[in-house]
PDB file of C-alpha atoms and ligand atoms in Angstrom:
ATOM      1  CA  MET I   1       6.058  73.758  12.366  1.00  0.00           C
ATOM      2  CA  ASN I   2       7.873  73.411   8.696  1.00  0.00           C
ATOM      3  CA  PRO I   3       5.613  73.627   6.064  1.00  0.00           C
ATOM      4  CA  LYS I   4       4.154  70.161   4.584  1.00  0.00           C
ATOM      5  CA  VAL I   5       5.711  68.650   1.378  1.00  0.00           C
ATOM      6  CA  ILE I   6       3.706  65.414  -0.514  1.00  0.00           C
ATOM      7  CA  VAL I   7       5.678  63.644  -2.387  1.00  0.00           C
ATOM      8  CA  ALA I   8       4.426  60.721  -5.040  1.00  0.00           C
ATOM      9  CA  ASN I   9       7.139  58.073  -5.878  1.00  0.00           C
ATOM     10  CA  TRP I  10       5.270  56.260  -9.090  1.00  0.00           C
ATOM     11  CA  LYS I  11       8.481  54.734  -9.600  1.00  0.00           C
ATOM     12  CA  MET I  12       8.477  52.686 -13.135  1.00  0.00           C
ATOM     13  CA  ASN I  13       4.456  52.317 -13.026  1.00  0.00           C
ATOM     14  CA  LYS I  14       1.903  53.409 -15.902  1.00  0.00           C
ATOM     15  CA  SER I  15       1.035  53.784 -19.058  1.00  0.00           C
ATOM     16  CA  PHE I  16       1.412  57.250 -21.195  1.00  0.00           C
ATOM     17  CA  GLU I  17      -2.710  56.821 -20.625  1.00  0.00           C
ATOM     18  CA  GLU I  18      -3.339  56.274 -17.582  1.00  0.00           C
ATOM     19  CA  ALA I  19      -1.040  58.714 -16.533  1.00  0.00           C
ATOM     20  CA  GLU I  20      -3.187  61.371 -18.131  1.00  0.00           C
ATOM     21  CA  ASP I  21      -5.787  60.583 -16.248  1.00  0.00           C
ATOM     22  CA  LEU I  22      -4.149  60.743 -12.899  1.00  0.00           C
ATOM     23  CA  ILE I  23      -2.637  63.696 -12.656  1.00  0.00           C
ATOM     24  CA  SER I  24      -5.832  65.613 -14.272  1.00  0.00           C
ATOM     25  CA  GLU I  25      -7.820  63.917 -11.468  1.00  0.00           C
ATOM     26  CA  ILE I  26      -5.229  65.160  -8.581  1.00  0.00           C
ATOM     27  CA  ALA I  27      -5.614  68.342 -10.096  1.00  0.00           C
ATOM     28  CA  GLU I  28      -8.809  68.812 -10.622  1.00  0.00           C
ATOM     29  CA  ALA I  29      -9.879  67.390  -6.777  1.00  0.00           C
ATOM     30  CA  ILE I  30      -6.441  70.096  -5.468  1.00  0.00           C
ATOM     31  CA  ASP I  31      -7.026  72.709  -7.519  1.00  0.00           C
ATOM     32  CA  GLN I  32     -10.635  73.673  -5.934  1.00  0.00           C
ATOM     33  CA  TRP I  33      -9.235  73.402  -1.728  1.00  0.00           C
ATOM     34  CA  THR I  34      -6.951  76.662  -1.033  1.00  0.00           C
ATOM     35  CA  LEU I  35      -3.603  74.562  -0.179  1.00  0.00           C
ATOM     36  CA  GLN I  36      -0.619  74.809   2.058  1.00  0.00           C
ATOM     37  CA  THR I  37       0.904  71.699   1.264  1.00  0.00           C
ATOM     38  CA  GLN I  38       3.497  71.926  -1.438  1.00  0.00           C
ATOM     39  CA  VAL I  39       2.326  69.022  -3.592  1.00  0.00           C
ATOM     40  CA  VAL I  40       4.955  66.882  -5.894  1.00  0.00           C
ATOM     41  CA  ILE I  41       4.446  64.460  -8.614  1.00  0.00           C
ATOM     42  CA  CYS I  42       7.355  62.990 -10.554  1.00  0.00           C
ATOM     43  CA  PRO I  43       6.354  60.987 -12.727  1.00  0.00           C
ATOM     44  CA  PRO I  44       8.425  58.361 -14.723  1.00  0.00           C
ATOM     45  CA  PHE I  45      11.297  60.376 -16.966  1.00  0.00           C
ATOM     46  CA  PRO I  46       8.710  59.922 -20.370  1.00  0.00           C
ATOM     47  CA  TYR I  47       5.641  61.752 -18.619  1.00  0.00           C
ATOM     48  CA  LEU I  48       7.903  64.947 -17.175  1.00  0.00           C
ATOM     49  CA  GLU I  49       6.388  66.588 -19.958  1.00  0.00           C
ATOM     50  CA  LEU I  50       2.758  66.194 -19.487  1.00  0.00           C
ATOM     51  CA  GLY I  51       3.553  66.937 -15.489  1.00  0.00           C
ATOM     52  CA  SER I  52       4.523  70.184 -16.125  1.00  0.00           C
ATOM     53  CA  ASP I  53       2.552  71.159 -18.649  1.00  0.00           C
ATOM     54  CA  HIS I  54      -0.179  70.385 -15.144  1.00  0.00           C
ATOM     55  CA  ALA I  55       2.177  72.265 -13.323  1.00  0.00           C
ATOM     56  CA  ASP I  56       2.125  75.478 -15.188  1.00  0.00           C
ATOM     57  CA  GLU I  57      -2.238  75.149 -14.603  1.00  0.00           C
ATOM     58  CA  SER I  58      -2.413  73.944 -11.362  1.00  0.00           C
ATOM     59  CA  GLN I  59      -1.266  73.612  -7.766  1.00  0.00           C
ATOM     60  CA  PHE I  60       1.094  70.580  -7.704  1.00  0.00           C
ATOM     61  CA  SER I  61       4.381  70.974  -9.052  1.00  0.00           C
ATOM     62  CA  CYS I  62       6.353  68.289 -10.694  1.00  0.00           C
ATOM     63  CA  GLY I  63       9.745  66.316 -10.300  1.00  0.00           C
ATOM     64  CA  ALA I  64      11.708  63.528 -11.189  1.00  0.00           C
ATOM     65  CA  GLN I  65      12.801  60.738  -9.918  1.00  0.00           C
ATOM     66  CA  ASN I  66      16.550  60.978 -10.538  1.00  0.00           C
ATOM     67  CA  CYS I  67      19.040  62.341 -13.086  1.00  0.00           C
ATOM     68  CA  SER I  68      22.973  61.642 -14.439  1.00  0.00           C
ATOM     69  CA  GLU I  69      26.066  62.400 -12.209  1.00  0.00           C
ATOM     70  CA  PHE I  70      27.864  63.866 -15.024  1.00  0.00           C
ATOM     71  CA  ASP I  71      26.990  67.904 -17.200  1.00  0.00           C
ATOM     72  CA  ASN I  72      26.459  66.725 -20.917  1.00  0.00           C
ATOM     73  CA  GLY I  73      28.360  63.546 -22.939  1.00  0.00           C
ATOM     74  CA  ALA I  74      28.514  59.883 -24.160  1.00  0.00           C
ATOM     75  CA  TYR I  75      26.221  57.888 -22.021  1.00  0.00           C
ATOM     76  CA  THR I  76      23.688  56.996 -22.950  1.00  0.00           C
ATOM     77  CA  GLY I  77      20.180  56.015 -20.766  1.00  0.00           C
ATOM     78  CA  GLU I  78      21.190  58.810 -18.749  1.00  0.00           C
ATOM     79  CA  VAL I  79      19.308  62.474 -18.487  1.00  0.00           C
ATOM     80  CA  SER I  80      20.876  65.660 -16.946  1.00  0.00           C
ATOM     81  CA  ALA I  81      19.739  68.277 -14.800  1.00  0.00           C
ATOM     82  CA  GLU I  82      20.250  69.773 -17.475  1.00  0.00           C
ATOM     83  CA  MET I  83      17.535  68.148 -19.621  1.00  0.00           C
ATOM     84  CA  LEU I  84      15.175  68.823 -16.593  1.00  0.00           C
ATOM     85  CA  GLU I  85      15.172  72.234 -15.605  1.00  0.00           C
ATOM     86  CA  GLY I  86      14.688  72.538 -19.691  1.00  0.00           C
ATOM     87  CA  LEU I  87      11.531  70.305 -18.918  1.00  0.00           C
ATOM     88  CA  GLU I  88      10.936  72.722 -16.292  1.00  0.00           C
ATOM     89  CA  VAL I  89      10.765  70.034 -13.476  1.00  0.00           C
ATOM     90  CA  ASP I  90      11.964  71.935 -10.688  1.00  0.00           C
ATOM     91  CA  PHE I  91      12.277  68.876  -8.463  1.00  0.00           C
ATOM     92  CA  CYS I  92      13.724  65.842  -8.784  1.00  0.00           C
ATOM     93  CA  ILE I  93      14.602  62.232  -6.021  1.00  0.00           C
ATOM     94  CA  VAL I  94      17.924  61.343  -5.587  1.00  0.00           C
ATOM     95  CA  GLY I  95      20.158  58.559  -4.024  1.00  0.00           C
ATOM     96  CA  HIS I  96      16.638  56.159  -3.266  1.00  0.00           C
ATOM     97  CA  SER I  97      16.938  52.952  -1.854  1.00  0.00           C
ATOM     98  CA  GLU I  98      16.361  50.757  -4.927  1.00  0.00           C
ATOM     99  CA  ARG I  99      18.058  53.221  -6.749  1.00  0.00           C
ATOM    100  CA  ARG I 100      21.468  51.863  -3.896  1.00  0.00           C
ATOM    101  CA  ALA I 101      20.295  48.774  -3.965  1.00  0.00           C
ATOM    102  CA  TYR I 102      19.606  47.908  -8.001  1.00  0.00           C
ATOM    103  CA  PHE I 103      21.896  50.177  -9.364  1.00  0.00           C
ATOM    104  CA  ASN I 104      24.526  50.537  -6.770  1.00  0.00           C
ATOM    105  CA  GLU I 105      24.638  54.037  -6.464  1.00  0.00           C
ATOM    106  CA  THR I 106      27.098  55.564  -3.628  1.00  0.00           C
ATOM    107  CA  ASN I 107      27.452  58.157  -1.385  1.00  0.00           C
ATOM    108  CA  VAL I 108      29.594  59.461  -3.528  1.00  0.00           C
ATOM    109  CA  GLN I 109      27.715  59.476  -6.849  1.00  0.00           C
ATOM    110  CA  ILE I 110      24.106  60.749  -5.160  1.00  0.00           C
ATOM    111  CA  ALA I 111      25.898  63.850  -4.295  1.00  0.00           C
ATOM    112  CA  LYS I 112      27.522  64.997  -7.069  1.00  0.00           C
ATOM    113  CA  LYS I 113      23.983  64.269  -8.887  1.00  0.00           C
ATOM    114  CA  ILE I 114      22.666  67.290  -6.199  1.00  0.00           C
ATOM    115  CA  ASP I 115      24.837  69.722  -7.118  1.00  0.00           C
ATOM    116  CA  GLN I 116      24.052  68.867 -10.695  1.00  0.00           C
ATOM    117  CA  LEU I 117      20.367  69.443  -9.792  1.00  0.00           C
ATOM    118  CA  LEU I 118      21.882  73.000  -6.953  1.00  0.00           C
ATOM    119  CA  LYS I 119      23.526  74.447  -9.906  1.00  0.00           C
ATOM    120  CA  ARG I 120      19.908  74.049 -11.949  1.00  0.00           C
ATOM    121  CA  THR I 121      17.795  75.482  -9.108  1.00  0.00           C
ATOM    122  CA  ILE I 122      16.368  71.949  -8.853  1.00  0.00           C
ATOM    123  CA  ILE I 123      15.494  71.155  -5.133  1.00  0.00           C
ATOM    124  CA  PRO I 124      16.744  67.971  -4.582  1.00  0.00           C
ATOM    125  CA  ILE I 125      14.712  64.850  -2.010  1.00  0.00           C
ATOM    126  CA  VAL I 126      17.801  63.226  -1.107  1.00  0.00           C
ATOM    127  CA  CYS I 127      16.760  59.697   0.369  1.00  0.00           C
ATOM    128  CA  CYS I 128      18.362  57.931   3.150  1.00  0.00           C
ATOM    129  CA  GLY I 129      17.126  55.074   5.526  1.00  0.00           C
ATOM    130  CA  GLU I 130      19.067  52.215   6.799  1.00  0.00           C
ATOM    131  CA  LYS I 131      18.178  48.498   5.571  1.00  0.00           C
ATOM    132  CA  LEU I 132      16.177  45.663   8.408  1.00  0.00           C
ATOM    133  CA  GLU I 133      19.407  44.139   9.539  1.00  0.00           C
ATOM    134  CA  GLU I 134      20.278  47.188  10.923  1.00  0.00           C
ATOM    135  CA  ARG I 135      17.930  49.045  12.404  1.00  0.00           C
ATOM    136  CA  ASN I 136      18.529  45.324  14.230  1.00  0.00           C
ATOM    137  CA  ASN I 137      22.191  45.706  14.646  1.00  0.00           C
ATOM    138  CA  ASN I 138      21.198  48.751  16.562  1.00  0.00           C
ATOM    139  CA  ASN I 139      23.353  50.844  13.308  1.00  0.00           C
ATOM    140  CA  HIS I 140      20.824  52.297  12.025  1.00  0.00           C
ATOM    141  CA  PHE I 141      21.649  56.188  13.787  1.00  0.00           C
ATOM    142  CA  ASP I 142      25.392  55.268  12.139  1.00  0.00           C
ATOM    143  CA  ILE I 143      24.192  54.380   9.051  1.00  0.00           C
ATOM    144  CA  VAL I 144      21.870  57.491   7.945  1.00  0.00           C
ATOM    145  CA  LYS I 145      24.215  59.664   9.809  1.00  0.00           C
ATOM    146  CA  SER I 146      27.041  59.502   7.825  1.00  0.00           C
ATOM    147  CA  GLN I 147      24.204  58.202   4.495  1.00  0.00           C
ATOM    148  CA  ILE I 148      23.748  62.730   5.354  1.00  0.00           C
ATOM    149  CA  GLU I 149      27.136  63.851   5.401  1.00  0.00           C
ATOM    150  CA  GLU I 150      28.722  61.656   2.457  1.00  0.00           C
ATOM    151  CA  THR I 151      25.885  63.156  -0.117  1.00  0.00           C
ATOM    152  CA  LEU I 152      25.021  66.512   2.012  1.00  0.00           C
ATOM    153  CA  PHE I 153      27.771  67.907   3.673  1.00  0.00           C
ATOM    154  CA  HIS I 154      30.419  69.384   1.284  1.00  0.00           C
ATOM    155  CA  LEU I 155      27.477  71.968   0.721  1.00  0.00           C
ATOM    156  CA  ASP I 156      27.987  75.614   2.015  1.00  0.00           C
ATOM    157  CA  ASN I 157      24.716  77.246   3.346  1.00  0.00           C
ATOM    158  CA  ASP I 158      23.436  78.665   0.906  1.00  0.00           C
ATOM    159  CA  MET I 159      22.841  75.921  -0.957  1.00  0.00           C
ATOM    160  CA  MET I 160      21.901  73.490   2.273  1.00  0.00           C
ATOM    161  CA  GLU I 161      19.039  75.934   1.906  1.00  0.00           C
ATOM    162  CA  ASN I 162      17.447  73.593  -0.989  1.00  0.00           C
ATOM    163  CA  VAL I 163      17.396  70.922  -0.330  1.00  0.00           C
ATOM    164  CA  ILE I 164      14.957  68.129   0.585  1.00  0.00           C
ATOM    165  CA  ILE I 165      15.865  65.098   3.278  1.00  0.00           C
ATOM    166  CA  ALA I 166      13.826  63.165   3.005  1.00  0.00           C
ATOM    167  CA  TYR I 167      13.830  59.395   5.827  1.00  0.00           C
ATOM    168  CA  GLU I 168      13.036  56.422   4.463  1.00  0.00           C
ATOM    169  CA  PRO I 169      13.561  52.589   6.627  1.00  0.00           C
ATOM    170  CA  ILE I 170      13.912  49.952   3.844  1.00  0.00           C
ATOM    171  CA  TRP I 171      11.898  47.622   5.988  1.00  0.00           C
ATOM    172  CA  ALA I 172       9.331  49.849   5.514  1.00  0.00           C
ATOM    173  CA  ILE I 173       9.362  50.192   2.030  1.00  0.00           C
ATOM    174  CA  GLY I 174       5.890  48.714  -0.028  1.00  0.00           C
ATOM    175  CA  THR I 175       6.177  46.350   2.724  1.00  0.00           C
ATOM    176  CA  GLY I 176       2.220  47.503   3.846  1.00  0.00           C
ATOM    177  CA  VAL I 177       4.427  47.294   7.295  1.00  0.00           C
ATOM    178  CA  ASN I 178       4.920  51.468   8.209  1.00  0.00           C
ATOM    179  CA  ALA I 179       7.794  52.801  10.809  1.00  0.00           C
ATOM    180  CA  THR I 180       5.757  53.627  13.812  1.00  0.00           C
ATOM    181  CA  PRO I 181       5.625  58.095  14.089  1.00  0.00           C
ATOM    182  CA  ALA I 182       7.980  57.365  17.195  1.00  0.00           C
ATOM    183  CA  GLN I 183      10.415  55.603  15.390  1.00  0.00           C
ATOM    184  CA  ALA I 184       9.986  57.323  12.297  1.00  0.00           C
ATOM    185  CA  GLN I 185       9.851  61.180  14.919  1.00  0.00           C
ATOM    186  CA  GLU I 186      12.581  60.134  17.082  1.00  0.00           C
ATOM    187  CA  MET I 187      15.019  59.396  13.782  1.00  0.00           C
ATOM    188  CA  HIS I 188      14.109  62.575  11.885  1.00  0.00           C
ATOM    189  CA  ALA I 189      15.358  64.597  14.769  1.00  0.00           C
ATOM    190  CA  PHE I 190      17.740  62.917  15.026  1.00  0.00           C
ATOM    191  CA  ILE I 191      18.550  63.888  11.779  1.00  0.00           C
ATOM    192  CA  ARG I 192      17.569  67.542  11.889  1.00  0.00           C
ATOM    193  CA  SER I 193      20.353  67.765  15.646  1.00  0.00           C
ATOM    194  CA  LEU I 194      22.940  66.641  12.320  1.00  0.00           C
ATOM    195  CA  ILE I 195      22.151  69.738  10.112  1.00  0.00           C
ATOM    196  CA  GLU I 196      21.500  72.022  12.995  1.00  0.00           C
ATOM    197  CA  LYS I 197      25.133  71.155  14.380  1.00  0.00           C
ATOM    198  CA  LYS I 198      26.646  71.440  10.675  1.00  0.00           C
ATOM    199  CA  TYR I 199      24.785  74.250   9.143  1.00  0.00           C
ATOM    200  CA  GLY I 200      22.741  76.096  12.305  1.00  0.00           C
ATOM    201  CA  THR I 201      18.651  76.296  14.007  1.00  0.00           C
ATOM    202  CA  GLN I 202      18.021  78.123  11.335  1.00  0.00           C
ATOM    203  CA  ILE I 203      18.866  75.338   7.963  1.00  0.00           C
ATOM    204  CA  ALA I 204      17.835  73.157  10.379  1.00  0.00           C
ATOM    205  CA  TYR I 205      14.502  74.660  10.986  1.00  0.00           C
ATOM    206  CA  ASN I 206      13.392  75.538   8.412  1.00  0.00           C
ATOM    207  CA  LEU I 207      15.092  71.958   5.999  1.00  0.00           C
ATOM    208  CA  PRO I 208      11.914  70.285   5.420  1.00  0.00           C
ATOM    209  CA  ILE I 209      11.899  66.277   6.461  1.00  0.00           C
ATOM    210  CA  LEU I 210       9.571  63.932   4.898  1.00  0.00           C
ATOM    211  CA  TYR I 211       8.822  59.853   6.052  1.00  0.00           C
ATOM    212  CA  GLY I 212       8.569  57.599   3.592  1.00  0.00           C
ATOM    213  CA  GLY I 213       7.815  53.567   4.137  1.00  0.00           C
ATOM    214  CA  SER I 214       3.788  52.628   3.214  1.00  0.00           C
ATOM    215  CA  CYS I 215       3.204  55.346   4.219  1.00  0.00           C
ATOM    216  CA  ASN I 216      -0.494  55.806   3.218  1.00  0.00           C
ATOM    217  CA  PRO I 217      -4.127  57.407   4.691  1.00  0.00           C
ATOM    218  CA  MET I 218      -4.324  55.319   7.914  1.00  0.00           C
ATOM    219  CA  ASN I 219      -0.937  56.275   9.062  1.00  0.00           C
ATOM    220  CA  ALA I 220      -0.501  59.743   7.772  1.00  0.00           C
ATOM    221  CA  LEU I 221      -2.297  61.917   9.934  1.00  0.00           C
ATOM    222  CA  GLU I 222      -0.215  60.354  12.519  1.00  0.00           C
ATOM    223  CA  LEU I 223       3.179  60.629  11.050  1.00  0.00           C
ATOM    224  CA  PHE I 224       2.357  64.193  10.433  1.00  0.00           C
ATOM    225  CA  THR I 225       1.838  65.157  13.768  1.00  0.00           C
ATOM    226  CA  GLN I 226       5.238  64.549  14.899  1.00  0.00           C
ATOM    227  CA  ASN I 227       6.958  67.667  16.203  1.00  0.00           C
ATOM    228  CA  ASP I 228      10.076  66.905  12.851  1.00  0.00           C
ATOM    229  CA  ILE I 229       7.984  65.130  10.341  1.00  0.00           C
ATOM    230  CA  ASP I 230       7.482  68.052   7.786  1.00  0.00           C
ATOM    231  CA  GLY I 231       5.575  65.448   5.971  1.00  0.00           C
ATOM    232  CA  GLY I 232       5.685  62.160   2.823  1.00  0.00           C
ATOM    233  CA  LEU I 233       7.101  60.760  -0.412  1.00  0.00           C
ATOM    234  CA  ILE I 234       4.692  58.762  -1.378  1.00  0.00           C
ATOM    235  CA  GLY I 235       4.692  55.128  -3.546  1.00  0.00           C
ATOM    236  CA  GLY I 236       1.850  53.151  -3.991  1.00  0.00           C
ATOM    237  CA  ALA I 237      -0.071  54.659  -1.990  1.00  0.00           C
ATOM    238  CA  SER I 238       0.191  57.615  -4.585  1.00  0.00           C
ATOM    239  CA  LEU I 239      -0.883  55.995  -8.169  1.00  0.00           C
ATOM    240  CA  LYS I 240      -4.539  56.351  -6.972  1.00  0.00           C
ATOM    241  CA  ALA I 241      -5.674  59.905  -5.843  1.00  0.00           C
ATOM    242  CA  GLU I 242      -8.265  58.588  -3.724  1.00  0.00           C
ATOM    243  CA  ASN I 243      -5.471  57.889  -1.931  1.00  0.00           C
ATOM    244  CA  PHE I 244      -2.809  60.234  -2.342  1.00  0.00           C
ATOM    245  CA  LEU I 245      -5.217  63.008  -1.990  1.00  0.00           C
ATOM    246  CA  SER I 246      -6.600  61.469   1.582  1.00  0.00           C
ATOM    247  CA  ILE I 247      -2.549  61.321   2.127  1.00  0.00           C
ATOM    248  CA  ILE I 248      -2.887  66.024   0.546  1.00  0.00           C
ATOM    249  CA  GLU I 249      -5.553  65.931   3.452  1.00  0.00           C
ATOM    250  CA  ALA I 250      -3.966  64.719   5.856  1.00  0.00           C
ATOM    251  CA  ALA I 251      -1.205  66.856   5.379  1.00  0.00           C
ATOM    252  CA  GLU I 252      -3.704  69.639   6.000  1.00  0.00           C
ATOM    253  CA  THR I 253      -5.319  68.821   7.943  1.00  0.00           C
ATOM    254  CA  VAL I 254      -1.973  69.491  10.645  1.00  0.00           C
ATOM    255  CA  ILE I 255      -1.576  72.635   8.685  1.00  0.00           C
ATOM    256  CA  LYS I 256      -4.626  73.759  10.260  1.00  0.00           C
ATOM    257  CA  GLU I 257      -4.036  72.514  13.468  1.00  0.00           C
ATOM    258  CA  ASN I 258      -1.481  74.686  13.922  1.00  0.00           C
TER     259      ASN I 258
HETATM  260  P1  PGA C 301       5.287  53.043  -0.782  1.00  0.00           P
HETATM  261  O1  PGA C 301       7.182  53.879  -1.255  1.00  0.00           O
HETATM  262  O2  PGA C 301       4.956  54.392  -0.240  1.00  0.00           O
HETATM  263  O3  PGA C 301       4.912  52.225  -1.431  1.00  0.00           O
HETATM  264  O4  PGA C 301       6.394  52.440   0.911  1.00  0.00           O
HETATM  265  C1  PGA C 301       8.007  54.738  -0.647  1.00  0.00           C
HETATM  266  C2  PGA C 301       9.454  54.880  -1.609  1.00  0.00           C
HETATM  267  O5  PGA C 301       9.998  53.861  -1.948  1.00  0.00           O
HETATM  268  O6  PGA C 301       9.341  56.115  -1.857  1.00  0.00           O
END
């Protein structure tokens, strides 16, 4: 059983004041616990300094939601991995389905972003997942396989040890309809077997594979109890301290029971 990792993906939400309040509320609560879960909060770019300042004093880590595929230069509006490193950001989500859908991100670009992050010792949280139509056509394994291969399989073993994967079926994101624990477990086991074939048992076993898509305080415990589900990437339910804290508690419960 891998250690649990719980990641908050705030997306494009919260005013600065609300961000301060939410981070403080979460930090104050978890700092009273003997926490075994790795908690990561990924606020929007303008709040990263706020997040990493708090993270210095607290048990959570700060993550970004995206980064540029380029080193630096004339790329108006982009934020480089080097800039994230300067802000002491330790994690970064890449290849989220919203970036793929609304900003036309491709597997090739995502692979470059992963390289940028690893060069700066920032852990990429690499998203994959199929559309409903792809699942209905029974293409979901093929789609996820090509996402994994095209974004990650250029990495050598040393690099692969510093990666987190998040399986997020697109039909489950923000819909209130989560993948059943059995559906999620089936895909997570498949992803781990792909990694095992390419990188060997040890790397595959140690790789955290998170589930994302309508994970909430009601379903978190059952999802996290599955063998190959090592935590969650939480959108909507990370925007309220009470909900996010319940999800962390679910992860803690599973760790303690194992
Ligand atoms: P959700 O989003 O928890 O609101 O479904 C998850 C995500 O998009 O990372």
